[in-house]
mmCIF file of C-alpha atoms in Angstrom:
data_model
loop_
_atom_site.group_PDB
_atom_site.id
_atom_site.type_symbol
_atom_site.label_atom_id
_atom_site.label_comp_id
_atom_site.label_asym_id
_atom_site.label_seq_id
_atom_site.Cartn_x
_atom_site.Cartn_y
_atom_site.Cartn_z
ATOM 1 C CA MET A 1 -22.824 28.843 128.287
ATOM 2 C CA ARG A 2 -20.303 30.917 126.376
ATOM 3 C CA PHE A 3 -20.655 30.566 122.590
ATOM 4 C CA ASN A 4 -17.345 29.364 121.056
ATOM 5 C CA TRP A 5 -16.855 31.165 117.758
ATOM 6 C CA LEU A 6 -13.598 29.331 117.125
ATOM 7 C CA ASN A 7 -15.368 25.985 117.048
ATOM 8 C CA VAL A 8 -17.943 27.342 114.632
ATOM 9 C CA LEU A 9 -15.279 28.682 112.298
ATOM 10 C CA TRP A 10 -13.336 25.439 112.469
ATOM 11 C CA MET A 11 -16.406 23.326 111.625
ATOM 12 C CA LYS A 12 -17.272 25.709 108.787
ATOM 13 C CA PHE A 13 -13.887 25.636 107.085
ATOM 14 C CA LEU A 14 -12.943 22.011 107.847
ATOM 15 C CA PRO A 15 -14.403 20.629 104.552
ATOM 16 C CA ILE A 16 -12.470 23.242 102.603
ATOM 17 C CA PHE A 17 -9.249 22.331 104.383
ATOM 18 C CA ARG A 18 -9.853 18.656 103.586
ATOM 19 C CA ILE A 19 -10.350 19.401 99.888
ATOM 20 C CA VAL A 20 -7.196 21.508 99.736
ATOM 21 C CA ALA A 21 -5.184 18.870 101.586
ATOM 22 C CA THR A 22 -6.431 16.090 99.330
ATOM 23 C CA SER A 23 -5.601 18.132 96.227
ATOM 24 C CA CYS A 24 -2.101 18.751 97.504
ATOM 25 C CA VAL A 25 -1.571 15.045 98.134
ATOM 26 C CA LEU A 26 -2.830 14.131 94.676
ATOM 27 C CA PHE A 27 -0.698 16.835 93.069
ATOM 28 C CA LEU A 28 2.411 15.669 94.870
ATOM 29 C CA SER A 29 1.607 12.053 94.023
ATOM 30 C CA ALA A 30 1.162 12.878 90.325
ATOM 31 C CA GLY A 31 4.366 14.861 90.396
ATOM 32 C CA CYS A 32 6.198 11.898 91.882
ATOM 33 C CA GLU A 33 4.770 9.588 89.218
ATOM 34 C CA GLN A 34 5.798 11.949 86.429
ATOM 35 C CA SER A 35 9.230 12.307 87.969
ATOM 36 C CA GLN A 36 9.549 8.522 88.192
ATOM 37 C CA GLU A 37 8.475 8.114 84.557
ATOM 38 C CA LYS A 38 11.022 10.682 83.403
ATOM 39 C CA GLN A 39 13.715 8.911 85.394
ATOM 40 C CA ILE A 40 12.861 5.571 83.753
ATOM 41 C CA LEU A 41 12.984 7.185 80.310
ATOM 42 C CA ARG A 42 16.358 8.779 81.083
ATOM 43 C CA THR A 43 17.711 5.454 82.301
ATOM 44 C CA ALA A 44 16.385 3.660 79.215
ATOM 45 C CA ARG A 45 18.033 6.176 76.896
ATOM 46 C CA SER A 46 21.306 5.743 78.741
ATOM 47 C CA LEU A 47 21.063 1.956 78.416
ATOM 48 C CA ILE A 48 20.313 2.277 74.687
ATOM 49 C CA GLU A 49 23.392 4.453 74.222
ATOM 50 C CA ARG A 50 25.456 1.721 75.928
ATOM 51 C CA ASN A 51 23.797 -0.891 73.677
ATOM 52 C CA GLN A 52 22.139 -2.620 76.646
ATOM 53 C CA LEU A 53 18.996 -3.042 74.611
ATOM 54 C CA ASP A 54 17.355 -5.898 76.522
ATOM 55 C CA ARG A 55 17.525 -4.105 79.875
ATOM 56 C CA ALA A 56 16.215 -0.899 78.342
ATOM 57 C CA TYR A 57 13.352 -2.690 76.568
ATOM 58 C CA ASN A 58 12.293 -4.539 79.736
ATOM 59 C CA GLN A 59 12.277 -1.368 81.848
ATOM 60 C CA LEU A 60 10.186 0.413 79.240
ATOM 61 C CA ASP A 61 7.836 -2.562 79.082
ATOM 62 C CA GLU A 62 7.232 -2.376 82.833
ATOM 63 C CA LEU A 63 6.517 1.345 82.557
ATOM 64 C CA CYS A 64 3.984 0.749 79.768
ATOM 65 C CA ARG A 65 2.214 -1.955 81.771
ATOM 66 C CA TYR A 66 1.966 0.413 84.733
ATOM 67 C CA ASP A 67 0.928 3.359 82.558
ATOM 68 C CA PRO A 68 -0.599 2.408 79.155
ATOM 69 C CA SER A 69 -0.472 6.081 78.155
ATOM 70 C CA ALA A 70 3.348 6.189 78.376
ATOM 71 C CA PHE A 71 3.618 6.676 74.613
ATOM 72 C CA GLU A 72 7.177 7.983 74.733
ATOM 73 C CA ALA A 73 8.233 4.659 76.228
ATOM 74 C CA ARG A 74 6.585 2.825 73.313
ATOM 75 C CA GLN A 75 8.460 5.026 70.872
ATOM 76 C CA LEU A 76 11.758 4.110 72.506
ATOM 77 C CA GLN A 77 10.792 0.447 72.303
ATOM 78 C CA ILE A 78 10.225 0.861 68.557
ATOM 79 C CA VAL A 79 13.728 2.311 68.228
ATOM 80 C CA ILE A 80 15.145 -0.677 70.125
ATOM 81 C CA LEU A 81 13.286 -3.110 67.853
ATOM 82 C CA LEU A 82 14.700 -1.360 64.783
ATOM 83 C CA LYS A 83 18.195 -1.593 66.244
ATOM 84 C CA ARG A 84 17.664 -5.331 66.686
ATOM 85 C CA GLY A 85 16.400 -5.707 63.135
ATOM 86 C CA GLN A 86 12.912 -6.695 64.353
ATOM 87 C CA THR A 87 11.216 -4.466 61.810
ATOM 88 C CA GLU A 88 7.922 -6.357 61.583
ATOM 89 C CA LYS A 89 7.395 -6.164 65.331
ATOM 90 C CA ALA A 90 8.299 -2.467 65.244
ATOM 91 C CA ILE A 91 5.717 -1.867 62.518
ATOM 92 C CA ASP A 92 3.016 -3.631 64.544
ATOM 93 C CA MET A 93 3.890 -1.621 67.654
ATOM 94 C CA TYR A 94 3.828 1.643 65.706
ATOM 95 C CA ALA A 95 0.424 0.784 64.213
ATOM 96 C CA ASN A 96 -0.959 0.212 67.719
ATOM 97 C CA LEU A 97 0.655 3.413 68.958
ATOM 98 C CA ARG A 98 -0.808 5.437 66.111
ATOM 99 C CA ALA A 99 -4.264 4.033 66.871
ATOM 100 C CA GLN A 100 -4.014 5.389 70.442
ATOM 101 C CA SER A 101 -2.166 8.658 69.887
ATOM 102 C CA ALA A 102 -0.820 10.978 67.212
ATOM 103 C CA PRO A 103 2.998 10.514 67.238
ATOM 104 C CA VAL A 104 3.533 13.662 65.181
ATOM 105 C CA THR A 105 7.261 14.191 65.683
ATOM 106 C CA PHE A 106 8.388 10.590 66.177
ATOM 107 C CA LEU A 107 9.022 9.777 62.506
ATOM 108 C CA ASN A 108 10.672 13.141 61.832
ATOM 109 C CA GLU A 109 13.067 12.574 64.724
ATOM 110 C CA THR A 110 13.768 8.892 64.107
ATOM 111 C CA ILE A 111 14.619 9.417 60.425
ATOM 112 C CA HIS A 112 17.648 11.374 61.760
ATOM 113 C CA ASP A 113 18.690 8.790 64.375
ATOM 114 C CA LEU A 114 22.457 8.328 64.721
ATOM 115 C CA ASP A 115 22.146 4.584 64.051
ATOM 116 C CA PRO A 116 21.813 3.818 60.300
ATOM 117 C CA ALA A 117 20.006 0.569 61.151
ATOM 118 C CA VAL A 118 17.275 2.636 62.803
ATOM 119 C CA ARG A 119 17.096 5.053 59.870
ATOM 120 C CA ALA A 120 16.844 2.195 57.371
ATOM 121 C CA GLY A 121 14.229 0.435 59.476
ATOM 122 C CA ILE A 122 12.122 3.555 59.870
ATOM 123 C CA CYS A 123 12.100 3.933 56.068
ATOM 124 C CA LEU A 124 10.506 0.503 55.776
ATOM 125 C CA LEU A 125 8.080 1.358 58.570
ATOM 126 C CA ILE A 126 7.110 4.586 56.800
ATOM 127 C CA ALA A 127 6.605 2.772 53.502
ATOM 128 C CA ARG A 128 4.354 0.192 55.127
ATOM 129 C CA THR A 129 2.298 2.432 57.407
ATOM 130 C CA LYS A 130 1.945 5.284 54.862
ATOM 131 C CA PRO A 131 1.768 8.410 57.040
ATOM 132 C CA SER A 132 0.699 11.622 55.321
ATOM 133 C CA ASN A 133 4.284 12.911 55.058
ATOM 134 C CA ALA A 134 5.743 9.613 53.827
ATOM 135 C CA VAL A 135 6.967 10.874 50.447
ATOM 136 C CA TYR A 136 8.672 13.864 52.055
ATOM 137 C CA LEU A 137 10.446 11.708 54.645
ATOM 138 C CA LEU A 138 11.523 9.035 52.161
ATOM 139 C CA SER A 139 12.746 11.649 49.688
ATOM 140 C CA LYS A 140 14.939 13.129 52.406
ATOM 141 C CA ALA A 141 16.224 9.696 53.388
ATOM 142 C CA SER A 142 17.098 8.896 49.762
ATOM 143 C CA SER A 143 20.036 11.304 50.104
ATOM 144 C CA ASP A 144 21.216 9.856 53.440
ATOM 145 C CA SER A 145 24.965 9.381 53.979
ATOM 146 C CA ASN A 146 24.458 5.622 54.461
ATOM 147 C CA ARG A 147 23.819 3.464 51.395
ATOM 148 C CA ASP A 148 21.529 1.008 53.230
ATOM 149 C CA VAL A 149 19.315 3.886 54.321
ATOM 150 C CA ARG A 150 19.229 5.298 50.787
ATOM 151 C CA ARG A 151 18.329 1.901 49.415
ATOM 152 C CA ALA A 152 15.551 1.402 51.974
ATOM 153 C CA ALA A 153 14.176 4.840 51.108
ATOM 154 C CA VAL A 154 14.197 4.150 47.367
ATOM 155 C CA GLN A 155 12.540 0.769 47.851
ATOM 156 C CA GLY A 156 9.955 2.435 50.071
ATOM 157 C CA MET A 157 9.126 5.040 47.437
ATOM 158 C CA ALA A 158 8.221 2.229 45.040
ATOM 159 C CA ARG A 159 4.949 2.017 47.009
ATOM 160 C CA TYR A 160 3.973 5.591 46.111
ATOM 161 C CA GLU A 161 3.287 7.638 43.006
ATOM 162 C CA GLY A 162 3.350 11.218 41.814
ATOM 163 C CA LYS A 163 5.748 13.765 40.384
ATOM 164 C CA LYS A 164 7.726 14.202 43.611
ATOM 165 C CA VAL A 165 8.292 10.462 43.814
ATOM 166 C CA ARG A 166 9.494 10.346 40.204
ATOM 167 C CA GLN A 167 11.895 13.226 40.759
ATOM 168 C CA ALA A 168 13.368 11.632 43.878
ATOM 169 C CA LEU A 169 13.817 8.317 42.059
ATOM 170 C CA GLU A 170 15.423 10.051 39.074
ATOM 171 C CA ASN A 171 17.907 11.653 41.464
ATOM 172 C CA ALA A 172 18.664 8.191 42.853
ATOM 173 C CA LEU A 173 19.624 6.976 39.356
ATOM 174 C CA VAL A 174 22.999 8.690 39.844
ATOM 175 C CA ASP A 175 23.575 7.370 43.382
ATOM 176 C CA PRO A 176 27.191 6.276 44.047
ATOM 177 C CA THR A 177 25.992 2.755 44.972
ATOM 178 C CA TRP A 178 24.916 0.487 42.102
ATOM 179 C CA GLN A 179 22.257 -1.306 44.175
ATOM 180 C CA VAL A 180 20.518 2.006 44.844
ATOM 181 C CA ARG A 181 20.648 2.927 41.154
ATOM 182 C CA ALA A 182 19.207 -0.454 40.171
ATOM 183 C CA ASP A 183 16.429 -0.163 42.770
ATOM 184 C CA ALA A 184 15.609 3.328 41.509
ATOM 185 C CA ALA A 185 15.265 2.074 37.930
ATOM 186 C CA GLY A 186 13.024 -0.769 39.091
ATOM 187 C CA ALA A 187 10.915 1.627 41.151
ATOM 188 C CA LEU A 188 10.488 3.919 38.135
ATOM 189 C CA GLU A 189 9.232 0.975 36.094
ATOM 190 C CA LYS A 190 6.679 0.237 38.813
ATOM 191 C CA LEU A 191 5.733 3.917 39.041
ATOM 192 C CA GLY A 192 4.814 3.868 35.352
ATOM 193 C CA ASP A 193 5.439 7.553 34.632
ATOM 194 C CA PRO A 194 6.452 8.005 30.950
ATOM 195 C CA ALA A 195 8.201 11.261 31.879
ATOM 196 C CA ALA A 196 11.030 9.186 33.396
ATOM 197 C CA ALA A 197 12.146 7.894 29.980
ATOM 198 C CA GLN A 198 14.792 10.568 29.400
ATOM 199 C CA SER A 199 16.489 9.916 32.747
ATOM 200 C CA LEU A 200 16.388 6.168 32.182
ATOM 201 C CA LEU A 201 17.951 6.515 28.733
ATOM 202 C CA GLN A 202 20.766 8.445 30.391
ATOM 203 C CA THR A 203 21.101 5.561 32.861
ATOM 204 C CA MET A 204 21.942 3.275 29.934
ATOM 205 C CA LEU A 205 25.399 4.903 30.140
ATOM 206 C CA ASP A 206 25.861 3.350 33.603
ATOM 207 C CA VAL A 207 29.019 1.285 34.091
ATOM 208 C CA ASP A 208 27.086 -1.500 35.837
ATOM 209 C CA GLY A 209 25.373 -4.082 33.648
ATOM 210 C CA TYR A 210 22.613 -4.882 36.141
ATOM 211 C CA VAL A 211 21.685 -1.216 36.453
ATOM 212 C CA ARG A 212 21.462 -1.000 32.654
ATOM 213 C CA LEU A 213 19.303 -4.132 32.598
ATOM 214 C CA LYS A 214 16.829 -2.637 35.087
ATOM 215 C CA ALA A 215 16.777 0.662 33.184
ATOM 216 C CA ARG A 216 16.225 -1.147 29.881
ATOM 217 C CA ARG A 217 13.258 -3.064 31.272
ATOM 218 C CA ALA A 218 11.789 0.168 32.597
ATOM 219 C CA LEU A 219 12.235 1.860 29.215
ATOM 220 C CA VAL A 220 10.406 -0.949 27.428
ATOM 221 C CA SER A 221 7.581 -0.661 29.961
ATOM 222 C CA LEU A 222 7.232 3.140 29.888
ATOM 223 C CA ILE A 223 7.077 3.857 26.151
ATOM 224 C CA ASP A 224 3.832 5.461 24.963
ATOM 225 C CA ASP A 225 2.591 8.122 22.550
ATOM 226 C CA SER A 226 3.743 10.944 24.819
ATOM 227 C CA ASN A 227 7.440 10.057 24.721
ATOM 228 C CA LEU A 228 7.955 8.447 21.304
ATOM 229 C CA SER A 229 10.104 11.362 20.163
ATOM 230 C CA VAL A 230 12.450 10.785 23.112
ATOM 231 C CA TYR A 231 12.998 7.173 22.070
ATOM 232 C CA ARG A 232 13.420 8.005 18.385
ATOM 233 C CA ARG A 233 16.053 10.629 19.174
ATOM 234 C CA ALA A 234 17.877 8.052 21.279
ATOM 235 C CA LEU A 235 18.294 5.836 18.181
ATOM 236 C CA LYS A 236 20.893 8.378 17.028
ATOM 237 C CA HIS A 237 22.763 8.484 20.337
ATOM 238 C CA GLY A 238 26.499 7.870 20.267
ATOM 239 C CA ASN A 239 26.323 5.024 22.806
ATOM 240 C CA PRO A 240 25.193 1.549 21.641
ATOM 241 C CA HIS A 241 23.517 0.745 24.979
ATOM 242 C CA VAL A 242 21.292 3.799 24.636
ATOM 243 C CA ARG A 243 20.493 3.058 20.990
ATOM 244 C CA THR A 244 19.625 -0.583 21.616
ATOM 245 C CA ALA A 245 17.498 0.163 24.683
ATOM 246 C CA ALA A 246 15.480 2.672 22.667
ATOM 247 C CA ALA A 247 15.174 0.186 19.813
ATOM 248 C CA LEU A 248 13.887 -2.572 22.101
ATOM 249 C CA ALA A 249 11.195 -0.255 23.417
ATOM 250 C CA LEU A 250 10.197 0.867 19.916
ATOM 251 C CA ALA A 251 10.075 -2.763 18.793
ATOM 252 C CA GLN A 252 7.291 -3.280 21.337
ATOM 253 C CA ARG A 253 5.242 -0.904 19.199
ATOM 254 C CA GLN A 254 6.198 -2.663 15.955
ATOM 255 C CA ASP A 255 8.276 0.352 14.914
ATOM 256 C CA ASP A 256 10.551 -0.525 11.977
ATOM 257 C CA ASP A 257 12.815 2.422 12.783
ATOM 258 C CA ALA A 258 14.256 0.218 15.516
ATOM 259 C CA LEU A 259 15.688 -2.434 13.178
ATOM 260 C CA GLY A 260 19.121 -0.901 12.626
ATOM 261 C CA ALA A 261 19.844 -0.608 16.342
ATOM 262 C CA LEU A 262 18.458 -4.109 16.937
ATOM 263 C CA TYR A 263 20.892 -5.627 14.442
ATOM 264 C CA GLU A 264 23.625 -3.851 16.347
ATOM 265 C CA GLY A 265 22.261 -5.265 19.594
ATOM 266 C CA LEU A 266 22.899 -8.832 18.442
ATOM 267 C CA ARG A 267 26.625 -8.021 18.587
ATOM 268 C CA ALA A 268 26.516 -6.243 21.961
ATOM 269 C CA LYS A 269 28.983 -7.265 24.675
ATOM 270 C CA ASP A 270 26.131 -7.569 27.174
ATOM 271 C CA SER A 271 24.628 -11.053 26.758
ATOM 272 C CA SER A 272 21.286 -9.999 28.265
ATOM 273 C CA LEU A 273 21.081 -7.359 25.545
ATOM 274 C CA ARG A 274 21.744 -9.959 22.848
ATOM 275 C CA VAL A 275 18.954 -12.118 24.286
ATOM 276 C CA ALA A 276 16.486 -9.228 24.390
ATOM 277 C CA THR A 277 17.402 -8.197 20.853
ATOM 278 C CA ALA A 278 16.886 -11.687 19.441
ATOM 279 C CA ARG A 279 13.430 -11.833 21.019
ATOM 280 C CA ALA A 280 12.540 -8.379 19.710
ATOM 281 C CA LEU A 281 13.544 -9.241 16.133
ATOM 282 C CA ALA A 282 11.378 -12.347 16.257
ATOM 283 C CA ALA A 283 8.472 -10.338 17.660
ATOM 284 C CA LEU A 284 8.849 -7.836 14.815
ATOM 285 C CA GLY A 285 8.778 -10.682 12.310
ATOM 286 C CA ASP A 286 11.907 -9.313 10.638
ATOM 287 C CA ARG A 287 13.029 -12.080 8.281
ATOM 288 C CA SER A 288 16.043 -10.087 7.172
ATOM 289 C CA ALA A 289 17.484 -10.748 10.638
ATOM 290 C CA ARG A 290 17.644 -14.513 10.054
ATOM 291 C CA PRO A 291 21.301 -14.616 8.872
ATOM 292 C CA LEU A 292 22.392 -12.738 11.998
ATOM 293 C CA LEU A 293 20.345 -15.038 14.222
ATOM 294 C CA ARG A 294 21.957 -18.091 12.603
ATOM 295 C CA GLN A 295 25.309 -16.695 13.665
ATOM 296 C CA SER A 296 23.943 -16.355 17.199
ATOM 297 C CA LEU A 297 23.490 -20.136 17.365
ATOM 298 C CA SER A 298 27.218 -20.288 18.121
ATOM 299 C CA ASP A 299 27.149 -17.442 20.668
ATOM 300 C CA PRO A 300 29.309 -18.118 23.767
ATOM 301 C CA ASP A 301 26.280 -17.472 26.003
ATOM 302 C CA ALA A 302 23.853 -20.384 26.395
ATOM 303 C CA GLN A 303 20.754 -18.225 26.792
ATOM 304 C CA VAL A 304 21.593 -16.343 23.603
ATOM 305 C CA ARG A 305 21.941 -19.631 21.689
ATOM 306 C CA ALA A 306 18.617 -20.911 23.029
ATOM 307 C CA THR A 307 16.827 -17.642 22.250
ATOM 308 C CA ALA A 308 18.309 -17.496 18.753
ATOM 309 C CA ALA A 309 17.082 -21.036 18.059
ATOM 310 C CA LEU A 310 13.510 -20.246 19.083
ATOM 311 C CA SER A 311 13.588 -16.907 17.253
ATOM 312 C CA LEU A 312 14.631 -18.630 14.019
ATOM 313 C CA ALA A 313 11.736 -21.034 14.394
ATOM 314 C CA GLU A 314 9.354 -18.129 14.945
ATOM 315 C CA LEU A 315 10.694 -16.480 11.783
ATOM 316 C CA GLY A 316 10.223 -19.716 9.814
ATOM 317 C CA ASP A 317 13.889 -20.102 8.891
ATOM 318 C CA VAL A 318 13.925 -23.552 7.281
ATOM 319 C CA VAL A 319 17.529 -22.973 6.199
ATOM 320 C CA SER A 320 18.681 -23.296 9.812
ATOM 321 C CA THR A 321 17.155 -26.749 10.433
ATOM 322 C CA ASN A 322 20.445 -28.581 9.938
ATOM 323 C CA ASN A 323 22.261 -26.290 12.372
ATOM 324 C CA LEU A 324 19.415 -26.683 14.849
ATOM 325 C CA ALA A 325 19.600 -30.459 14.607
ATOM 326 C CA ILE A 326 23.314 -30.361 15.367
ATOM 327 C CA LEU A 327 22.770 -27.967 18.256
ATOM 328 C CA ALA A 328 19.990 -30.146 19.694
ATOM 329 C CA GLY A 329 22.270 -33.143 19.719
ATOM 330 C CA SER A 330 25.619 -31.701 20.735
ATOM 331 C CA ASP A 331 25.303 -28.480 22.742
ATOM 332 C CA PRO A 332 26.807 -28.931 26.232
ATOM 333 C CA VAL A 333 23.911 -27.069 27.893
ATOM 334 C CA GLU A 334 20.623 -28.936 28.318
ATOM 335 C CA SER A 335 18.414 -25.845 28.020
ATOM 336 C CA VAL A 336 20.013 -25.046 24.650
ATOM 337 C CA ARG A 337 19.539 -28.620 23.411
ATOM 338 C CA MET A 338 15.878 -28.505 24.415
ATOM 339 C CA ALA A 339 15.307 -25.117 22.744
ATOM 340 C CA ALA A 340 17.056 -26.262 19.567
ATOM 341 C CA ALA A 341 15.021 -29.482 19.491
ATOM 342 C CA GLN A 342 11.794 -27.521 19.925
ATOM 343 C CA ALA A 343 12.784 -25.120 17.146
ATOM 344 C CA PHE A 344 13.734 -28.020 14.872
ATOM 345 C CA GLN A 345 10.377 -29.713 15.440
ATOM 346 C CA LEU A 346 8.539 -26.464 14.668
ATOM 347 C CA LEU A 347 10.410 -26.057 11.392
ATOM 348 C CA SER A 348 10.340 -29.759 10.460
ATOM 349 C CA PRO A 349 7.194 -31.293 11.978
ATOM 350 C CA SER A 350 7.828 -34.626 10.256
ATOM 351 C CA ALA A 351 11.383 -34.954 11.610
ATOM 352 C CA THR A 352 12.171 -37.828 13.983
ATOM 353 C CA THR A 353 14.308 -37.841 17.096
ATOM 354 C CA VAL A 354 16.924 -39.836 15.165
ATOM 355 C CA GLU A 355 17.723 -36.659 13.227
ATOM 356 C CA LEU A 356 18.536 -34.896 16.492
ATOM 357 C CA MET A 357 21.281 -37.292 17.521
ATOM 358 C CA PRO A 358 24.818 -35.848 18.010
ATOM 359 C CA HIS A 359 26.634 -35.207 14.760
#
């Protein structure tokens, strides 16, 4: 029998051919799957651009169920959720995504998304999930062209601390939008860095009363031994808002240098400033302020009248008992009547309710 070398060669190389063929099939199959995934992602992006968010989200959801490692699809779903305003769900999805992968560039890219709703939402997501570059990203967003994004960034930075955070918040104190400026002042109070005092004193020149109120509260909170000289210099400032804010902070430390500016504060146009000043004078125990506080019993603002009444009681001003009795019986505002009655009782413990009847 003739020996067939062709058969021998075929039998020898057949396993190799099978391996090569199988590899080619798998390679082509994987290539098809990758091509299909890319096509779905392209379609989803196109749908998002046309604001067909539900269709895009559902297609991406199917892709993720088929391939749990389709992280890019999850990232697009997060963008869709932010567009819808479903920030909490977006945060949960991002937390799960971060546990499975390292979405290094996602935040950097999304913070520059064309949609301001997405940029604002990603600021909240960053603040809540606290990635390592959070302060950098939020600082950048605090100078965004959209006010809602800037506000979200400033509010997000309130969760962090450090010199870079303080500097970014100080920059936000001069934002063109008053809500951003107010949020920045509130965030600086929460930050608790005494070095912010100078910038906050400058903010007392703001045209918006609520911004000044937030800055004033921050100034009272931030005073300490390291910045006393800043506050004392501010007592000589040409603007009454600056002087009174500094005085209120110094009054917290029982500093008598504040008295002159506090007297001035009782005549301020800002009613919240008159209220704060009346409380500060009572806390200082300054009896020389009693005549001015008696005048405040007829202030046009109800809260000022109520605060003046209680401050006079705290300062033991027996002379004002008659005025307090009249106020307790005739003021049109219930909270003022109650405060005046309480003050009257403190000054005249033996007085009866008959004495508080309308005069």
